[in-house]
Short mmCIF file of C-alpha atoms in Angstrom, two decimals:
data_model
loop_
_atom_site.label_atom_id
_atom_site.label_comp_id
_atom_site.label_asym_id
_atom_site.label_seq_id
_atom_site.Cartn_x
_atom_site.Cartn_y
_atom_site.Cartn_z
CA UNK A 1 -26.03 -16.71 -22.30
CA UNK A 2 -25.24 -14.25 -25.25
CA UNK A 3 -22.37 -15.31 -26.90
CA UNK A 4 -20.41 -13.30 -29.50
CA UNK A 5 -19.72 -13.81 -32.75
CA UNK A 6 -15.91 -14.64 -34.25
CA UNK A 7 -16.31 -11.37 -36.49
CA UNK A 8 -17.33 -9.33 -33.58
CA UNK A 9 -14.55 -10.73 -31.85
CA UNK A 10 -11.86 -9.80 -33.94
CA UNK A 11 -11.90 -5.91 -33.03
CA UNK A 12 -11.33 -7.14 -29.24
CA UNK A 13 -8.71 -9.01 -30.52
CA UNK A 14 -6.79 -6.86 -32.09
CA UNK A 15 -7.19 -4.40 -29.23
CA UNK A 16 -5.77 -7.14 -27.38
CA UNK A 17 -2.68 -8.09 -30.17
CA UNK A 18 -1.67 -4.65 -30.06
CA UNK A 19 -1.28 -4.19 -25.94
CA UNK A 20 0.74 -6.94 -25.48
CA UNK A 21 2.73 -6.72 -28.94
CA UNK A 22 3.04 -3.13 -29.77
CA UNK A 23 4.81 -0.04 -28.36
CA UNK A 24 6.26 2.95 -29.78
CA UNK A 25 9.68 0.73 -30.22
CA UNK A 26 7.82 -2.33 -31.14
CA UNK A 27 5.64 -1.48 -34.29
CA UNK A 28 3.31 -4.20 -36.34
CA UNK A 29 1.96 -4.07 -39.97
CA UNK A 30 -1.22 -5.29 -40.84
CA UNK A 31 0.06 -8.75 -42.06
CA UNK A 32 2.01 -8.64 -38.55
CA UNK A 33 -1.64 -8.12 -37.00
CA UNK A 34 -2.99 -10.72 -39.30
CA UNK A 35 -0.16 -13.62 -38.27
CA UNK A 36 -0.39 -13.05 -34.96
CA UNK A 37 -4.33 -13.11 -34.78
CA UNK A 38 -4.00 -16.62 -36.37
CA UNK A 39 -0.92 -17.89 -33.95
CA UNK A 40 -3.26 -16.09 -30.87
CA UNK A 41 -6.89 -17.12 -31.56
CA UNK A 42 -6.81 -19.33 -34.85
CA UNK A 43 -8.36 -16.38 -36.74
CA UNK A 44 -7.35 -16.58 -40.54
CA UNK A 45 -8.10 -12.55 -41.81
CA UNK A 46 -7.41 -10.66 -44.54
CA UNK A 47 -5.70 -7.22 -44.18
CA UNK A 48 -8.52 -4.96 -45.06
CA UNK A 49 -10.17 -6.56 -42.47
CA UNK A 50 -7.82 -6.10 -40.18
CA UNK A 51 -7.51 -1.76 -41.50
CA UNK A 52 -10.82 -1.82 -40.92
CA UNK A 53 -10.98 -2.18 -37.56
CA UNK A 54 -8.02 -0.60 -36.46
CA UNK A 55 -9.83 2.51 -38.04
CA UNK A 56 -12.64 1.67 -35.98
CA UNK A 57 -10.64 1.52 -32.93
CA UNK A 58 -8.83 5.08 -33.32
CA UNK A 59 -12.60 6.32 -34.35
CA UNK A 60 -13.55 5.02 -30.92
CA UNK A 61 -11.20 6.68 -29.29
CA UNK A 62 -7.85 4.21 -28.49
CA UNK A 63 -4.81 6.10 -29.12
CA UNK A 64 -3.46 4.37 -31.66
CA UNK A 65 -0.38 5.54 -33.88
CA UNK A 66 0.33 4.52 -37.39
CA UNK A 67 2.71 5.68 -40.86
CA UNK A 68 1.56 6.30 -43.79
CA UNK A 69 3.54 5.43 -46.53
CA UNK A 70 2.62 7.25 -49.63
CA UNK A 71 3.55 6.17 -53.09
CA UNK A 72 2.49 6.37 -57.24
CA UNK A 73 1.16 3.50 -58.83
CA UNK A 74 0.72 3.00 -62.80
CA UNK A 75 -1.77 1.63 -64.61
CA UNK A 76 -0.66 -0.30 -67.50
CA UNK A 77 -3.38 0.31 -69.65
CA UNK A 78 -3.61 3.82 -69.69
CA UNK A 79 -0.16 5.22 -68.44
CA UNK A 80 -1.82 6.98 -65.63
CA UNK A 81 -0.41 7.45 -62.65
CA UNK A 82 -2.38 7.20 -58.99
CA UNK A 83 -1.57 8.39 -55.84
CA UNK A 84 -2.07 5.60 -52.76
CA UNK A 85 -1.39 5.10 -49.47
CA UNK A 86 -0.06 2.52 -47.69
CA UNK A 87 -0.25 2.26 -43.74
CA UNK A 88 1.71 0.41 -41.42
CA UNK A 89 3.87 0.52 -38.29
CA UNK A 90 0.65 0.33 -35.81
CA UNK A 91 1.53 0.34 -32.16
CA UNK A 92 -0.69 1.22 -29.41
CA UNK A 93 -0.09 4.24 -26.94
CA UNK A 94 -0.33 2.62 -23.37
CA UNK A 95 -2.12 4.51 -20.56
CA UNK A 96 1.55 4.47 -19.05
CA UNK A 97 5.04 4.83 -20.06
CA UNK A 98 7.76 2.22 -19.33
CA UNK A 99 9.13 4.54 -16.55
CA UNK A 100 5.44 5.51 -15.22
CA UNK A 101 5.22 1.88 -14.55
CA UNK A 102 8.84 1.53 -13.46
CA UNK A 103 8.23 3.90 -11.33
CA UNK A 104 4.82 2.60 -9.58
CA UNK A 105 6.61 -0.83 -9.53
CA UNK A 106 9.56 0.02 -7.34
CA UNK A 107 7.07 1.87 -4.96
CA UNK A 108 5.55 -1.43 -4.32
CA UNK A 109 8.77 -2.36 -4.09
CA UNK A 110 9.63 0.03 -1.55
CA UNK A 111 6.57 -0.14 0.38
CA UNK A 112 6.92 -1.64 3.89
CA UNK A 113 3.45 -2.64 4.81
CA UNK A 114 2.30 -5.12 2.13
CA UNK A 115 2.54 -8.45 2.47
CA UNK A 116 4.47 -10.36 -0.06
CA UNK A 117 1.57 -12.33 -1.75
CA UNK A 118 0.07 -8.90 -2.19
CA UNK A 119 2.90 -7.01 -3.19
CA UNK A 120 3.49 -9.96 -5.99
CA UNK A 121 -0.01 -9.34 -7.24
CA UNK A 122 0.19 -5.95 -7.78
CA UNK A 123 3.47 -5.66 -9.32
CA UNK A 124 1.91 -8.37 -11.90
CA UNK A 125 -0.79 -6.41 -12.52
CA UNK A 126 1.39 -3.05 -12.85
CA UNK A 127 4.11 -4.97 -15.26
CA UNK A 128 0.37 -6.09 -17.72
CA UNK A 129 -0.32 -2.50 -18.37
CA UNK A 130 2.47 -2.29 -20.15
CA UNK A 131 3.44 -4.68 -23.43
CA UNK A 132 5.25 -7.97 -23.12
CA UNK A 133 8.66 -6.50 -24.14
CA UNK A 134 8.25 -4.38 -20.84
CA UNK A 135 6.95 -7.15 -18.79
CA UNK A 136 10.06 -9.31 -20.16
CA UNK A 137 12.53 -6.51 -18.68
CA UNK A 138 11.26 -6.52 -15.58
CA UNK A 139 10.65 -10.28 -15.06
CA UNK A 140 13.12 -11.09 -12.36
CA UNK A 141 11.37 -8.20 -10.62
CA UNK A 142 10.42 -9.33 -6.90
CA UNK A 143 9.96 -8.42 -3.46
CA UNK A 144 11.52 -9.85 -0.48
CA UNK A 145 9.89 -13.01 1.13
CA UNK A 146 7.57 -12.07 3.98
CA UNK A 147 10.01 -11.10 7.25
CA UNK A 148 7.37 -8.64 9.32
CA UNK A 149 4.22 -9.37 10.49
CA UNK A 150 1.70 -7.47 8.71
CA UNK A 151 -2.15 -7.75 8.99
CA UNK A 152 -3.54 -9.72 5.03
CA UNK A 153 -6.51 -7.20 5.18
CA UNK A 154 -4.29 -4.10 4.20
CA UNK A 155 -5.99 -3.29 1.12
CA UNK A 156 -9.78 -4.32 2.58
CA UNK A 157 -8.68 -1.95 4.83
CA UNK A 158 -7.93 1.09 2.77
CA UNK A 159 -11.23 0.64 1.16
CA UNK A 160 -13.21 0.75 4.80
CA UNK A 161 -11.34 4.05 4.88
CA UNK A 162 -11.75 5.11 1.48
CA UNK A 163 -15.53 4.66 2.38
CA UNK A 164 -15.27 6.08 6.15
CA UNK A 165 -13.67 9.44 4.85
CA UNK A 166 -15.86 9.99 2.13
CA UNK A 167 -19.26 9.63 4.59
CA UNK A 168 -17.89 11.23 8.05
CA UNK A 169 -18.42 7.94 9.17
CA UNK A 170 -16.81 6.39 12.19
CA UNK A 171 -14.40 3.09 12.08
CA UNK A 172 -13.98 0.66 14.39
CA UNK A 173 -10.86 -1.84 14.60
CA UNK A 174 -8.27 -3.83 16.84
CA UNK A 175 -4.82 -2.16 16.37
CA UNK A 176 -2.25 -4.70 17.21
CA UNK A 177 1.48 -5.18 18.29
CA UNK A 178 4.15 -8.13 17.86
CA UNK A 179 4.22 -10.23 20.44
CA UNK A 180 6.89 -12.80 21.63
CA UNK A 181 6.22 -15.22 19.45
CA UNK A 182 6.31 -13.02 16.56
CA UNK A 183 3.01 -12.51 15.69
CA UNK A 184 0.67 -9.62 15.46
CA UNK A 185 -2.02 -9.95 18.79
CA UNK A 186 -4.47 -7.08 19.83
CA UNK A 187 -3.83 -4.58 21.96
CA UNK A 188 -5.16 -5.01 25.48
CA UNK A 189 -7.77 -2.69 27.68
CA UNK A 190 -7.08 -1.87 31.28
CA UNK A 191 -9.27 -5.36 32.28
CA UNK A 192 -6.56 -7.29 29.62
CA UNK A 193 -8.96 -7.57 27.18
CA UNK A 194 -8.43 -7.14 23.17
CA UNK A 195 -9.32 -3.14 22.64
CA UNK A 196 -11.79 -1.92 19.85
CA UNK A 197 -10.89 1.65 18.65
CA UNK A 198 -13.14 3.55 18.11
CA UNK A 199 -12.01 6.25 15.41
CA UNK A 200 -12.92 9.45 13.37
CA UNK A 201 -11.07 8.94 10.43
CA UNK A 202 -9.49 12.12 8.46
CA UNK A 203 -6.65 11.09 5.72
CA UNK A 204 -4.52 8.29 5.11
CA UNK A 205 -0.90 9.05 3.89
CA UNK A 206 2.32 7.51 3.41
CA UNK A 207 5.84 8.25 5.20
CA UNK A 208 8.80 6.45 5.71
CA UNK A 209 7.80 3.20 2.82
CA UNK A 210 4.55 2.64 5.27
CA UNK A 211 0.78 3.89 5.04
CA UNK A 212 -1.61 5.75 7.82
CA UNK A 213 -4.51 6.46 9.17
CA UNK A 214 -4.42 9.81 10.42
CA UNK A 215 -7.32 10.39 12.71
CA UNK A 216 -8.87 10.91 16.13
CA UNK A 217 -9.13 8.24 18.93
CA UNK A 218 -12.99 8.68 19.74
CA UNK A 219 -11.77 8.39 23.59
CA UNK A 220 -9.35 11.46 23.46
CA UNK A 221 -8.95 14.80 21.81
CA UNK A 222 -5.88 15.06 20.10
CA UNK A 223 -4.48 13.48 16.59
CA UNK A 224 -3.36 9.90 16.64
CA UNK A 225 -1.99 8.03 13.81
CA UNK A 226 -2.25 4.34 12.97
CA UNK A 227 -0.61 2.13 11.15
CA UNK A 228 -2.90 0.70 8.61
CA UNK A 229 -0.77 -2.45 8.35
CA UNK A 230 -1.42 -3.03 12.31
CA UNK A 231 -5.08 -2.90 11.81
CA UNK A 232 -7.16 -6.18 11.41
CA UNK A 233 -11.15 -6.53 11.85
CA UNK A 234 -12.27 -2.98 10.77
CA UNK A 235 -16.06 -2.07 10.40
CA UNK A 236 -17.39 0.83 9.09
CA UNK A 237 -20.15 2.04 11.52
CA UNK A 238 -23.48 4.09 11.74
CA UNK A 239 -21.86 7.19 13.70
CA UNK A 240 -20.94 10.36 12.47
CA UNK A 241 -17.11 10.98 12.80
CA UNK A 242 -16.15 14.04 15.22
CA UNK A 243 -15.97 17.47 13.40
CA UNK A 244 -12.23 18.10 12.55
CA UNK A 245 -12.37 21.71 14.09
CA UNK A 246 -12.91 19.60 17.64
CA UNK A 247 -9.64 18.14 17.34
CA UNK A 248 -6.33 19.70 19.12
CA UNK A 249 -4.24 20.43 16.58
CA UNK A 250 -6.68 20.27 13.41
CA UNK A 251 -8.68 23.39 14.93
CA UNK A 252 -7.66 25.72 11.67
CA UNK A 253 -8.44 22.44 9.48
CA UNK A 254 -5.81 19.78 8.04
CA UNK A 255 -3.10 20.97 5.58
CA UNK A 256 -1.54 16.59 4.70
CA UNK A 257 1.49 18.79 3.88
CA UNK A 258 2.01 20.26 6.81
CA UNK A 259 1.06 17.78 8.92
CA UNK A 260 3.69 15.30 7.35
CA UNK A 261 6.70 18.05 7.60
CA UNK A 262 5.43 18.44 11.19
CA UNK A 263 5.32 14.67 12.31
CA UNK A 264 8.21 13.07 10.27
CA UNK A 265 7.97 10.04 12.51
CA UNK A 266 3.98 10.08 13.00
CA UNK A 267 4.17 10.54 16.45
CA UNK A 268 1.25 12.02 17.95
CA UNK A 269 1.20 15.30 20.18
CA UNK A 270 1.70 19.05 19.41
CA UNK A 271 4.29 20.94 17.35
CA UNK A 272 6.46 23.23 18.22
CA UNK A 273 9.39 25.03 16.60
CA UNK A 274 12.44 23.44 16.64
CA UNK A 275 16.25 25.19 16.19
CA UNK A 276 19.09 22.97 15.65
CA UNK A 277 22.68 23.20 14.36
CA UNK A 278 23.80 21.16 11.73
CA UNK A 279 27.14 20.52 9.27
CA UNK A 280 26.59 22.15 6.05
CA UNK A 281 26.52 18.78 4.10
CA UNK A 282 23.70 17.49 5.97
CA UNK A 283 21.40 20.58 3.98
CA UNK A 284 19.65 18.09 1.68
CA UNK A 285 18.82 16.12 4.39
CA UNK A 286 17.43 18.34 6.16
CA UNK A 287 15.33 19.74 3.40
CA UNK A 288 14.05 16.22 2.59
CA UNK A 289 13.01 15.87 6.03
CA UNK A 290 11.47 19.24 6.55
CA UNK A 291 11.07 20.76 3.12
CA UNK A 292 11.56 23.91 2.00
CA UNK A 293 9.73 25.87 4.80
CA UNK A 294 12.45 26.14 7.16
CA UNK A 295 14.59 29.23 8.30
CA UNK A 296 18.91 28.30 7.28
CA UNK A 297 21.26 30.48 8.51
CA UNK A 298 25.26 30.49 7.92
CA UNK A 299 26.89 29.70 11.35
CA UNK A 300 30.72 29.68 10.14
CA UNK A 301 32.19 28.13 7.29
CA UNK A 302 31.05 24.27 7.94
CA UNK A 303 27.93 24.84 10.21
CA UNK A 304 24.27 26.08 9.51
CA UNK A 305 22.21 26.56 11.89
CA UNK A 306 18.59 25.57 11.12
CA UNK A 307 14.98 26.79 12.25
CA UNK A 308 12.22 24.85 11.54
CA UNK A 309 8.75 26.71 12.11
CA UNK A 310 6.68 23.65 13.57
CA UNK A 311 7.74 20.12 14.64
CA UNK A 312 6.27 17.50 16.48
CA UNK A 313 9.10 17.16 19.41
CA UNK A 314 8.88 13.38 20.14
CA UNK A 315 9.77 12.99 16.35
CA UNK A 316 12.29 15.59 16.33
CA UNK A 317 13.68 13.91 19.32
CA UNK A 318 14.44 10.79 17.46
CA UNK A 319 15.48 12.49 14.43
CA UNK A 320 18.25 14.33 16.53
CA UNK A 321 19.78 11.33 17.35
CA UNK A 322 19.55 9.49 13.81
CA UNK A 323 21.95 12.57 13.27
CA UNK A 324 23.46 13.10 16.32
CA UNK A 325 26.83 12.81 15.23
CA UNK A 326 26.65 15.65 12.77
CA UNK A 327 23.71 18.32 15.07
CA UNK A 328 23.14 19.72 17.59
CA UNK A 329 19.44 20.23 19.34
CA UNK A 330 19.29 23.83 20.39
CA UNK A 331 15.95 25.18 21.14
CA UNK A 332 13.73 24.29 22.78
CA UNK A 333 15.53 23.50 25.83
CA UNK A 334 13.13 20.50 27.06
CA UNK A 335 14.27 19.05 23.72
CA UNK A 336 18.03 19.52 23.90
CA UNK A 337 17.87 18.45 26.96
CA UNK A 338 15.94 15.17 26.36
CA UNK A 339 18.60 14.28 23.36
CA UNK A 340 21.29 14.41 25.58
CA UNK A 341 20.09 12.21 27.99
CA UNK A 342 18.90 10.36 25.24
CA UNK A 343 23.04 9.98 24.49
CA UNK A 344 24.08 9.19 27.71
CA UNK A 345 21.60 6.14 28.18
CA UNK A 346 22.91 5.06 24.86
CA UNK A 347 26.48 5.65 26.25
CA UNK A 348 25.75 3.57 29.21
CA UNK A 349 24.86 0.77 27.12
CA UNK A 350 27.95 0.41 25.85
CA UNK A 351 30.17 1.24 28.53
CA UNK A 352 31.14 -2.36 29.18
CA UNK A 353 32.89 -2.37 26.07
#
């Protein structure tokens, strides 16, 4: 085995020294480099050494910021004075910035599919990128212990699909429910049986802190969507996936944007428009939900009354009566009528009380 020698070493470990001691608050000088090399690795250098390959370094590319100090020396022979340099205050610019990585961290955070040995992983992985005075502030960082059943193969998964997408390839998997006893266990075929979909993959996206599969039950014709959490046992196989122009709904091809405005839930079936009244302070609501596209109209001084172009109804359904104290479902009818039946079951329930 080729080993490497302690000189040729010391550029990695200086690379290294400066991404876990240095940031743009955080700044080292070379005899800062040169101590810490020696409490690190046992390496006793001397400074040009260590300028020498931090040049090398910033000629290989690594961002790598610096001062230079300039000031006049004299020689006392002569009298002469000589211009030198000095340089100091090295830190190293990190691929992200502390609120990049903030920011990644508290969507792992946020996300509802991982499990928690995963999610732990990754958020230890996020918090190296940056240097150890970031991974010091965010330290007490964690998720919550494991509460949901959620399939271990999540991010085996994602790579199947990654794979899948990129080759028109077919997948095949079990997609399972919770059971009784709390536990995820296959869905079952008309014989009760455990049921392998067959699938033609198109995108995977995230709503609502969990991640899909948005694709095409090989059985049916229109879009389904999966939770990718709920999926255990996936292969990749040999088949080509079904064109996405032989799909109802994807016939004019598959905008993710519009697709997400239109199924907020991810409930499968067609779109339709949707017109609904709503209280005035429920307008950034409604524009996180349904984005910018939709049609507002003034409907007195505390109402609006709100159009949205194209809506998957089952979703809108539930939507309405997340908000049902503050709208009201007004076309189409079918939907207006199914919300308020919708609130008199839920009356009913509590009509004992």
């Amino acid at each position: 085995m080729y080993t490497m020698q302690p000189k040729k070493l010391l550029i990695l470990q200086i690379l290294d020294i400066l991404r876990k001691y240095s940031d743009e608050n955080h700044r080292l000088s070379q005899k800062e480099i040169a101590d810490l090399l020696e409490k690190e690795y046992g390496s006793t250098v001397e400074r040009k050494a260590v300028k020498r390959n931090l040049m090398d370094l910033i000629d290989y590319g690594y961002l790598i910021e610096y001062d230079e100090i300039k000031r006049s020396t004299s020689n006392r022979a002569t009298g002469d004075q000589k211009d030198t340099s000095k340089l100091s205050g090295f830190y190293l610019v990190h691929d992200f910035s502390e609120g990049e990585l903030r920011l990644l961290i508290d969507g792992v955070l946020s996300s509802r599919q991982l499990p928690y040995q995963q999610s732990q992983a990754l958020i230890r992985k996020l918090k190296d990128l940056g240097s150890r005075y970031f991974s010091a502030r965010v330290r007490r960082v964690h998720t919550l212990p494991e509460s949901v059943p959620r399939s271990q193969q999540i991010f085996l998964n994602i790579e199947i699909l990654d794979e899948a997408i990129d080759r028109n390839r077919q997948v095949e998997f079990y997609y399972n429910e919770i059971g009784l006893d709390k536990r995820l266990h296959p869905k079952q075929d008309r014989h009760h049986r455990p049921r392998r979909y067959v699938v033609n993959p198109y995108q995977m996206a995230s709503a609502n802190g969990r991640y899909y599969l948005i694709g095409n039950d090989d059985y049916f014709s229109d879009v389904t969507h999966y939770r990718i959490d709920r999926i255990t046992e996936m292969h990749l196989l040999d088949t080509e996936r079904k064109p996405i122009r032989d799909v109802i709904g994807l016939e004019n091809g598959f905008s993710l944007p519009r697709h997400m405005a239109e199924h907020i839930y991810m409930f499968s079936g067609e779109s339709e428009r949707a017109v609904f009244r709503a209280k005035r302070f429920l307008l950034n609501d409604v524009i996180d939900w349904f984005g910018t596209d939709v049609t507002i109209k003034a409907d007195g001084d505390e109402s609006v009354i709100v159009t949205v172009p194209s809506v998957n109804l089952q979703a809108m359904r539930k939507w309405a009566l997340q908000y049902a104290l503050y709208t009201e479902m007004l076309e189409p009818e079918e939907l207006a009528q199914g919300v308020r039946e919708d609130i008199r079951a839920a009356a009913e329930n509590y009509a004992s009380l």
